[in-house]
Amino acid sequence: MISNRRHPTNAALFTFITLLSACIGAAFGALFPIDAGRVEASDEVVEIQGDVVNVRRGPGTQYGIVAQVRRGERYALLEVQGDWLRIAYTAEQSGWVAGWLVIRRPADGETAGARAVAAPEYPQAYVEATVQRLNVRNGPGTDWPVITQINPGTRYPLVGEQGDWRKIRLPDGQSGWIAAWFSTRIENAAPREETPTDAANAAPNDTAQAGPRTVRIDTDVTHLRNGPTLDANIVGKLMRGTTARVIATEGDWLKIALDDGTQGWVAGWLVAPDDGDRSDKPPLGTVSIVADRTNLRAAPSLEANVIKQARFGDRYPIVEVLDDWYAVRLEDGTVAYVAAWIVSTDGVIDRVTNGRLFGKVIVVDPGHGGSDDGATGVDGSKEKALNLDVALRLEAKLKAEGATVILTRRSDVYLSLADRVARAKSAGADVFVSLHHNAYTTPTMRGTMTFYYRDFALAQALQNALVQKTGFRDLGARYGNYYVLRENTVPSALVEFGFLTNAEEIKSLRDPKIKDREAEGIVEGLVQYFAQQQNAKAVR
């Protein structure tokens, strides 16, 4: 059944309850006064005990931060609510600090907030903006709100520093933070009178007349935009180390011009002044190209566009190391990327020109790595570690024969199978050899075997030489449908030196002398393989 009777609305009911509560509260308060713990404008001050203490809009951590104060500073106490104290941190502004981070003391007339003229931490140091319309913020970071802007020509007392930010005292007694890279610190100087060129009179498109005339990108990838805001369209991407001329500023944004004439805006906190002097930074060294037609790419990826192909013997300064890639600076200043596994970084190309493998590019692939342990031996040995040990020994022996050697990994890192194959292809290698140790459910299984997919001659040459050098049981060259063989366009083979699940054989596999013989067997097998290939060409 539907009723047509009218009921009071929620709004009316809420109003009635509110008025009733107020009346009851007033009457109850008159009969039983309650001390709420408030102290209005006491004769006390608080002394800050924490290194940096947040000042909040209200008495609790749920309120926003409006300022920060530092250890040893004193401020007039205005009010107390539970564990929170309201202080005058400037002549006109107040906020709340946690009581457990301060000490209450009797007032002695030396409070920073009440007078707003506290002696600065650096009484003889001043700061001057080097760009127009430099933002002054409530805290040391770009996520803090802007309280005003300053321009070059006026010096402000320096009252604190934190990282790349400087805290200055403004003429009204308020403190604020500015980016150190857009300002200059002046020691033992007298302040300058504030000039009419303050933030209020600054033109929106003032051209930067001071400060860093050239900047460099100081993060991996920086967006170049068509306006001074994160909402502006992205017109390009700049890699770390790119340099550009500053032609205008607006707030924390810089309008820059690249060498090719391209112009756009970048966030000021993503760049650093570029004075051409790197003496304060440890040198990263150079890379030496060890194979002709080495690809230098636009980004650290095998899919990135090739900027140029370097020649054997070329050298480039390293701008940055990114995992398995080097960012290098080319002759025209462009930053390019080259795979770390196909270059030398020792600064000297030491190649044997009369070795039996001179001119050959060999990719050695220590199987597994990182989160992939491979097989585990009966004594706890990890296959990935044994693979790498032999690979490093093999590298030295191959280089002694004049070969250019590329290791897919030099440490305990994970690499996908596709990545291993891609490294062989990108290097234009002559041969790819993957190194492994075997495991089997039957603990008596032992011996060496070498797998192939289409390159039987390579596998057979390696197998024969390994057995001859190590004396291990010959399990032959076998067909194997493995990814690193099947998907590889480079002649390839996968070696299984021995069985970690055999208690006797694992002792030999861990013996440094046996590891050296395994490496020697690979070298001899490769020498035989290339000799066979050469003879086959001669016959044809």
PDB file of C-alpha atoms in Angstrom, residues 5-215:
ATOM      1  CA  ARG A   5       1.369  11.316   4.019  1.00  0.00           C
ATOM      2  CA  ARG A   6       4.184  13.866   3.869  1.00  0.00           C
ATOM      3  CA  HIS A   7       7.305  13.371   5.975  1.00  0.00           C
ATOM      4  CA  PRO A   8       9.834  16.012   7.012  1.00  0.00           C
ATOM      5  CA  THR A   9      12.710  16.302   4.509  1.00  0.00           C
ATOM      6  CA  ASN A  10      16.241  15.228   5.438  1.00  0.00           C
ATOM      7  CA  ALA A  11      17.433  18.850   5.272  1.00  0.00           C
ATOM      8  CA  ALA A  12      14.745  20.037   7.689  1.00  0.00           C
ATOM      9  CA  LEU A  13      15.462  17.174  10.058  1.00  0.00           C
ATOM     10  CA  PHE A  14      19.206  17.907   9.964  1.00  0.00           C
ATOM     11  CA  THR A  15      18.606  21.600  10.754  1.00  0.00           C
ATOM     12  CA  PHE A  16      16.378  20.727  13.683  1.00  0.00           C
ATOM     13  CA  ILE A  17      18.930  18.298  15.169  1.00  0.00           C
ATOM     14  CA  THR A  18      21.751  20.807  14.696  1.00  0.00           C
ATOM     15  CA  LEU A  19      19.870  23.592  16.519  1.00  0.00           C
ATOM     16  CA  LEU A  20      18.875  21.228  19.296  1.00  0.00           C
ATOM     17  CA  SER A  21      22.461  20.052  19.743  1.00  0.00           C
ATOM     18  CA  ALA A  22      23.720  23.635  19.876  1.00  0.00           C
ATOM     19  CA  CYS A  23      21.222  24.563  22.571  1.00  0.00           C
ATOM     20  CA  ILE A  24      22.017  21.511  24.669  1.00  0.00           C
ATOM     21  CA  GLY A  25      25.755  22.106  24.245  1.00  0.00           C
ATOM     22  CA  ALA A  26      25.462  25.753  25.304  1.00  0.00           C
ATOM     23  CA  ALA A  27      23.419  24.889  28.364  1.00  0.00           C
ATOM     24  CA  PHE A  28      25.738  22.031  29.332  1.00  0.00           C
ATOM     25  CA  GLY A  29      28.793  24.237  28.861  1.00  0.00           C
ATOM     26  CA  ALA A  30      27.376  26.936  31.076  1.00  0.00           C
ATOM     27  CA  LEU A  31      26.770  24.449  33.878  1.00  0.00           C
ATOM     28  CA  PHE A  32      29.981  22.469  33.422  1.00  0.00           C
ATOM     29  CA  PRO A  33      32.787  24.545  31.825  1.00  0.00           C
ATOM     30  CA  ILE A  34      35.288  22.351  29.933  1.00  0.00           C
ATOM     31  CA  ASP A  35      39.019  23.097  29.601  1.00  0.00           C
ATOM     32  CA  ALA A  36      39.733  22.272  25.955  1.00  0.00           C
ATOM     33  CA  GLY A  37      43.468  22.545  26.413  1.00  0.00           C
ATOM     34  CA  ARG A  38      43.806  25.811  24.474  1.00  0.00           C
ATOM     35  CA  VAL A  39      46.275  28.534  25.379  1.00  0.00           C
ATOM     36  CA  GLU A  40      45.888  31.801  23.524  1.00  0.00           C
ATOM     37  CA  ALA A  41      48.969  33.942  22.846  1.00  0.00           C
ATOM     38  CA  SER A  42      51.005  32.681  25.784  1.00  0.00           C
ATOM     39  CA  ASP A  43      54.285  34.151  26.994  1.00  0.00           C
ATOM     40  CA  GLU A  44      56.124  31.082  25.762  1.00  0.00           C
ATOM     41  CA  VAL A  45      58.140  30.215  22.709  1.00  0.00           C
ATOM     42  CA  VAL A  46      58.850  26.863  21.111  1.00  0.00           C
ATOM     43  CA  GLU A  47      62.342  25.785  20.135  1.00  0.00           C
ATOM     44  CA  ILE A  48      62.535  23.427  17.153  1.00  0.00           C
ATOM     45  CA  GLN A  49      64.262  20.112  17.934  1.00  0.00           C
ATOM     46  CA  GLY A  50      63.974  18.275  14.623  1.00  0.00           C
ATOM     47  CA  ASP A  51      66.352  18.957  11.736  1.00  0.00           C
ATOM     48  CA  VAL A  52      63.429  19.995   9.514  1.00  0.00           C
ATOM     49  CA  VAL A  53      59.942  20.213  11.024  1.00  0.00           C
ATOM     50  CA  ASN A  54      56.772  20.656   8.968  1.00  0.00           C
ATOM     51  CA  VAL A  55      54.405  23.503   9.783  1.00  0.00           C
ATOM     52  CA  ARG A  56      50.817  22.497   8.971  1.00  0.00           C
ATOM     53  CA  ARG A  57      47.531  24.274   8.398  1.00  0.00           C
ATOM     54  CA  GLY A  58      45.899  22.524  11.325  1.00  0.00           C
ATOM     55  CA  PRO A  59      46.682  20.418  14.420  1.00  0.00           C
ATOM     56  CA  GLY A  60      47.295  17.052  12.802  1.00  0.00           C
ATOM     57  CA  THR A  61      49.190  15.223  10.082  1.00  0.00           C
ATOM     58  CA  GLN A  62      46.080  15.210   7.913  1.00  0.00           C
ATOM     59  CA  TYR A  63      46.517  18.964   7.315  1.00  0.00           C
ATOM     60  CA  GLY A  64      48.639  20.313   4.480  1.00  0.00           C
ATOM     61  CA  ILE A  65      52.189  21.603   4.943  1.00  0.00           C
ATOM     62  CA  VAL A  66      52.544  25.382   4.671  1.00  0.00           C
ATOM     63  CA  ALA A  67      56.183  25.855   5.694  1.00  0.00           C
ATOM     64  CA  GLN A  68      59.186  24.197   7.280  1.00  0.00           C
ATOM     65  CA  VAL A  69      61.281  25.261  10.278  1.00  0.00           C
ATOM     66  CA  ARG A  70      64.663  24.040  11.424  1.00  0.00           C
ATOM     67  CA  ARG A  71      66.495  22.871  14.506  1.00  0.00           C
ATOM     68  CA  GLY A  72      67.323  25.626  16.998  1.00  0.00           C
ATOM     69  CA  GLU A  73      64.886  28.204  15.628  1.00  0.00           C
ATOM     70  CA  ARG A  74      62.451  29.774  18.128  1.00  0.00           C
ATOM     71  CA  TYR A  75      58.902  30.915  17.412  1.00  0.00           C
ATOM     72  CA  ALA A  76      56.151  32.564  19.458  1.00  0.00           C
ATOM     73  CA  LEU A  77      53.623  30.085  20.869  1.00  0.00           C
ATOM     74  CA  LEU A  78      50.047  31.114  20.074  1.00  0.00           C
ATOM     75  CA  GLU A  79      47.899  28.109  20.905  1.00  0.00           C
ATOM     76  CA  VAL A  80      47.953  24.501  22.103  1.00  0.00           C
ATOM     77  CA  GLN A  81      45.635  21.679  21.059  1.00  0.00           C
ATOM     78  CA  GLY A  82      46.574  18.313  22.514  1.00  0.00           C
ATOM     79  CA  ASP A  83      49.985  17.386  21.116  1.00  0.00           C
ATOM     80  CA  TRP A  84      50.001  20.213  18.578  1.00  0.00           C
ATOM     81  CA  LEU A  85      51.232  23.780  18.961  1.00  0.00           C
ATOM     82  CA  ARG A  86      50.328  26.783  16.837  1.00  0.00           C
ATOM     83  CA  ILE A  87      53.305  29.083  16.215  1.00  0.00           C
ATOM     84  CA  ALA A  88      53.885  32.389  14.427  1.00  0.00           C
ATOM     85  CA  TYR A  89      56.420  31.419  11.814  1.00  0.00           C
ATOM     86  CA  THR A  90      56.284  34.903  10.226  1.00  0.00           C
ATOM     87  CA  ALA A  91      54.896  38.219  11.383  1.00  0.00           C
ATOM     88  CA  GLU A  92      51.581  37.570   9.604  1.00  0.00           C
ATOM     89  CA  GLN A  93      51.448  33.782   9.268  1.00  0.00           C
ATOM     90  CA  SER A  94      50.929  30.977  11.744  1.00  0.00           C
ATOM     91  CA  GLY A  95      50.754  27.214  11.586  1.00  0.00           C
ATOM     92  CA  TRP A  96      50.860  24.032  13.647  1.00  0.00           C
ATOM     93  CA  VAL A  97      53.853  21.893  14.645  1.00  0.00           C
ATOM     94  CA  ALA A  98      53.965  18.539  16.439  1.00  0.00           C
ATOM     95  CA  GLY A  99      54.645  19.018  20.152  1.00  0.00           C
ATOM     96  CA  TRP A 100      57.019  16.060  20.280  1.00  0.00           C
ATOM     97  CA  LEU A 101      59.359  17.833  17.864  1.00  0.00           C
ATOM     98  CA  VAL A 102      59.755  21.039  19.897  1.00  0.00           C
ATOM     99  CA  ILE A 103      60.537  22.282  23.420  1.00  0.00           C
ATOM    100  CA  ARG A 104      58.467  24.983  25.139  1.00  0.00           C
ATOM    101  CA  ARG A 105      60.521  27.705  26.791  1.00  0.00           C
ATOM    102  CA  PRO A 106      59.820  31.066  28.472  1.00  0.00           C
ATOM    103  CA  ALA A 107      59.794  33.915  25.979  1.00  0.00           C
ATOM    104  CA  ASP A 108      62.987  35.986  25.871  1.00  0.00           C
ATOM    105  CA  GLY A 109      62.081  38.267  22.995  1.00  0.00           C
ATOM    106  CA  GLU A 110      64.245  36.390  20.497  1.00  0.00           C
ATOM    107  CA  THR A 111      61.636  34.612  18.413  1.00  0.00           C
ATOM    108  CA  ALA A 112      62.009  34.269  14.686  1.00  0.00           C
ATOM    109  CA  GLY A 113      58.364  34.296  13.692  1.00  0.00           C
ATOM    110  CA  ALA A 114      57.118  37.171  15.804  1.00  0.00           C
ATOM    111  CA  ARG A 115      59.852  39.543  14.686  1.00  0.00           C
ATOM    112  CA  ALA A 116      60.207  38.145  11.172  1.00  0.00           C
ATOM    113  CA  VAL A 117      63.781  39.391  11.177  1.00  0.00           C
ATOM    114  CA  ALA A 118      65.583  36.386  12.606  1.00  0.00           C
ATOM    115  CA  ALA A 119      69.314  36.366  11.993  1.00  0.00           C
ATOM    116  CA  PRO A 120      69.948  34.200   8.938  1.00  0.00           C
ATOM    117  CA  GLU A 121      72.000  31.021   9.189  1.00  0.00           C
ATOM    118  CA  TYR A 122      74.424  32.565   6.705  1.00  0.00           C
ATOM    119  CA  PRO A 123      74.563  36.246   7.772  1.00  0.00           C
ATOM    120  CA  GLN A 124      77.055  37.248   5.089  1.00  0.00           C
ATOM    121  CA  ALA A 125      75.654  35.191   2.226  1.00  0.00           C
ATOM    122  CA  TYR A 126      73.050  36.382  -0.241  1.00  0.00           C
ATOM    123  CA  VAL A 127      71.314  34.826  -3.203  1.00  0.00           C
ATOM    124  CA  GLU A 128      70.337  36.412  -6.501  1.00  0.00           C
ATOM    125  CA  ALA A 129      68.138  34.941  -9.216  1.00  0.00           C
ATOM    126  CA  THR A 130      69.801  34.338 -12.570  1.00  0.00           C
ATOM    127  CA  VAL A 131      66.573  34.047 -14.575  1.00  0.00           C
ATOM    128  CA  GLN A 132      63.419  36.113 -14.817  1.00  0.00           C
ATOM    129  CA  ARG A 133      60.307  35.110 -12.883  1.00  0.00           C
ATOM    130  CA  LEU A 134      62.019  32.549 -10.675  1.00  0.00           C
ATOM    131  CA  ASN A 135      59.473  30.757  -8.514  1.00  0.00           C
ATOM    132  CA  VAL A 136      59.808  30.999  -4.737  1.00  0.00           C
ATOM    133  CA  ARG A 137      58.196  27.980  -3.110  1.00  0.00           C
ATOM    134  CA  ASN A 138      57.014  26.914   0.326  1.00  0.00           C
ATOM    135  CA  GLY A 139      59.443  24.025   0.394  1.00  0.00           C
ATOM    136  CA  PRO A 140      62.548  22.570  -1.294  1.00  0.00           C
ATOM    137  CA  GLY A 141      60.977  20.941  -4.341  1.00  0.00           C
ATOM    138  CA  THR A 142      58.854  21.577  -7.414  1.00  0.00           C
ATOM    139  CA  ASP A 143      55.843  19.928  -5.773  1.00  0.00           C
ATOM    140  CA  TRP A 144      55.604  22.746  -3.212  1.00  0.00           C
ATOM    141  CA  PRO A 145      53.248  25.660  -3.933  1.00  0.00           C
ATOM    142  CA  VAL A 146      54.632  28.904  -5.358  1.00  0.00           C
ATOM    143  CA  ILE A 147      54.332  31.863  -2.960  1.00  0.00           C
ATOM    144  CA  THR A 148      55.898  34.548  -5.177  1.00  0.00           C
ATOM    145  CA  GLN A 149      58.449  35.127  -7.926  1.00  0.00           C
ATOM    146  CA  ILE A 150      61.720  37.030  -7.991  1.00  0.00           C
ATOM    147  CA  ASN A 151      63.946  38.465 -10.724  1.00  0.00           C
ATOM    148  CA  PRO A 152      67.646  39.201 -11.166  1.00  0.00           C
ATOM    149  CA  GLY A 153      68.920  42.443  -9.633  1.00  0.00           C
ATOM    150  CA  THR A 154      67.830  41.898  -6.027  1.00  0.00           C
ATOM    151  CA  ARG A 155      69.827  40.039  -3.397  1.00  0.00           C
ATOM    152  CA  TYR A 156      68.091  38.041  -0.694  1.00  0.00           C
ATOM    153  CA  PRO A 157      69.622  36.747   2.575  1.00  0.00           C
ATOM    154  CA  LEU A 158      70.424  33.029   2.438  1.00  0.00           C
ATOM    155  CA  VAL A 159      68.917  31.289   5.470  1.00  0.00           C
ATOM    156  CA  GLY A 160      69.206  27.629   4.544  1.00  0.00           C
ATOM    157  CA  GLU A 161      70.147  25.039   1.934  1.00  0.00           C
ATOM    158  CA  GLN A 162      68.834  21.564   1.186  1.00  0.00           C
ATOM    159  CA  GLY A 163      70.129  19.567  -1.751  1.00  0.00           C
ATOM    160  CA  ASP A 164      69.688  21.656  -4.908  1.00  0.00           C
ATOM    161  CA  TRP A 165      67.455  24.206  -3.171  1.00  0.00           C
ATOM    162  CA  ARG A 166      68.179  27.449  -1.306  1.00  0.00           C
ATOM    163  CA  LYS A 167      66.036  29.057   1.365  1.00  0.00           C
ATOM    164  CA  ILE A 168      65.908  32.849   1.204  1.00  0.00           C
ATOM    165  CA  ARG A 169      64.404  35.584   3.358  1.00  0.00           C
ATOM    166  CA  LEU A 170      61.990  37.833   1.457  1.00  0.00           C
ATOM    167  CA  PRO A 171      61.525  41.556   2.231  1.00  0.00           C
ATOM    168  CA  ASP A 172      58.276  40.907   4.138  1.00  0.00           C
ATOM    169  CA  GLY A 173      60.059  38.521   6.500  1.00  0.00           C
ATOM    170  CA  GLN A 174      58.618  35.415   4.883  1.00  0.00           C
ATOM    171  CA  SER A 175      60.978  32.612   3.867  1.00  0.00           C
ATOM    172  CA  GLY A 176      60.865  30.630   0.660  1.00  0.00           C
ATOM    173  CA  TRP A 177      62.841  28.157  -1.434  1.00  0.00           C
ATOM    174  CA  ILE A 178      64.351  28.644  -4.880  1.00  0.00           C
ATOM    175  CA  ALA A 179      66.175  26.292  -7.241  1.00  0.00           C
ATOM    176  CA  ALA A 180      69.923  26.591  -6.732  1.00  0.00           C
ATOM    177  CA  TRP A 181      70.593  26.009 -10.445  1.00  0.00           C
ATOM    178  CA  PHE A 182      68.654  29.186 -11.295  1.00  0.00           C
ATOM    179  CA  SER A 183      70.413  31.346  -8.714  1.00  0.00           C
ATOM    180  CA  THR A 184      73.867  32.401  -7.636  1.00  0.00           C
ATOM    181  CA  ARG A 185      75.264  32.528  -4.108  1.00  0.00           C
ATOM    182  CA  ILE A 186      77.186  35.674  -3.178  1.00  0.00           C
ATOM    183  CA  GLU A 187      79.500  35.532  -0.140  1.00  0.00           C
ATOM    184  CA  ASN A 188      80.411  38.503   2.098  1.00  0.00           C
ATOM    185  CA  ALA A 189      78.136  40.835   0.149  1.00  0.00           C
ATOM    186  CA  ALA A 190      75.850  43.652   1.076  1.00  0.00           C
ATOM    187  CA  PRO A 191      72.180  43.406   0.100  1.00  0.00           C
ATOM    188  CA  ARG A 192      70.899  45.399  -2.862  1.00  0.00           C
ATOM    189  CA  GLU A 193      67.831  47.543  -2.699  1.00  0.00           C
ATOM    190  CA  GLU A 194      64.847  45.844  -4.251  1.00  0.00           C
ATOM    191  CA  THR A 195      64.258  47.143  -7.739  1.00  0.00           C
ATOM    192  CA  PRO A 196      60.978  47.783  -9.537  1.00  0.00           C
ATOM    193  CA  THR A 197      61.639  44.723 -11.716  1.00  0.00           C
ATOM    194  CA  ASP A 198      59.803  42.463  -9.313  1.00  0.00           C
ATOM    195  CA  ALA A 199      57.651  39.509 -10.250  1.00  0.00           C
ATOM    196  CA  ALA A 200      54.510  41.572 -10.556  1.00  0.00           C
ATOM    197  CA  ASN A 201      56.038  43.719 -13.305  1.00  0.00           C
ATOM    198  CA  ALA A 202      57.762  40.911 -15.170  1.00  0.00           C
ATOM    199  CA  ALA A 203      56.618  40.377 -18.726  1.00  0.00           C
ATOM    200  CA  PRO A 204      55.345  36.878 -19.410  1.00  0.00           C
ATOM    201  CA  ASN A 205      57.873  36.273 -22.170  1.00  0.00           C
ATOM    202  CA  ASP A 206      60.955  37.873 -20.628  1.00  0.00           C
ATOM    203  CA  THR A 207      64.106  36.706 -22.331  1.00  0.00           C
ATOM    204  CA  ALA A 208      66.689  35.274 -19.956  1.00  0.00           C
ATOM    205  CA  GLN A 209      69.513  37.785 -19.745  1.00  0.00           C
ATOM    206  CA  ALA A 210      71.429  36.099 -16.954  1.00  0.00           C
ATOM    207  CA  GLY A 211      72.175  32.670 -15.602  1.00  0.00           C
ATOM    208  CA  PRO A 212      73.086  29.585 -17.589  1.00  0.00           C
ATOM    209  CA  ARG A 213      73.083  30.457 -21.267  1.00  0.00           C
ATOM    210  CA  THR A 214      73.516  26.793 -22.120  1.00  0.00           C
ATOM    211  CA  VAL A 215      71.981  23.807 -20.394  1.00  0.00           C
TER     212      VAL A 215
END
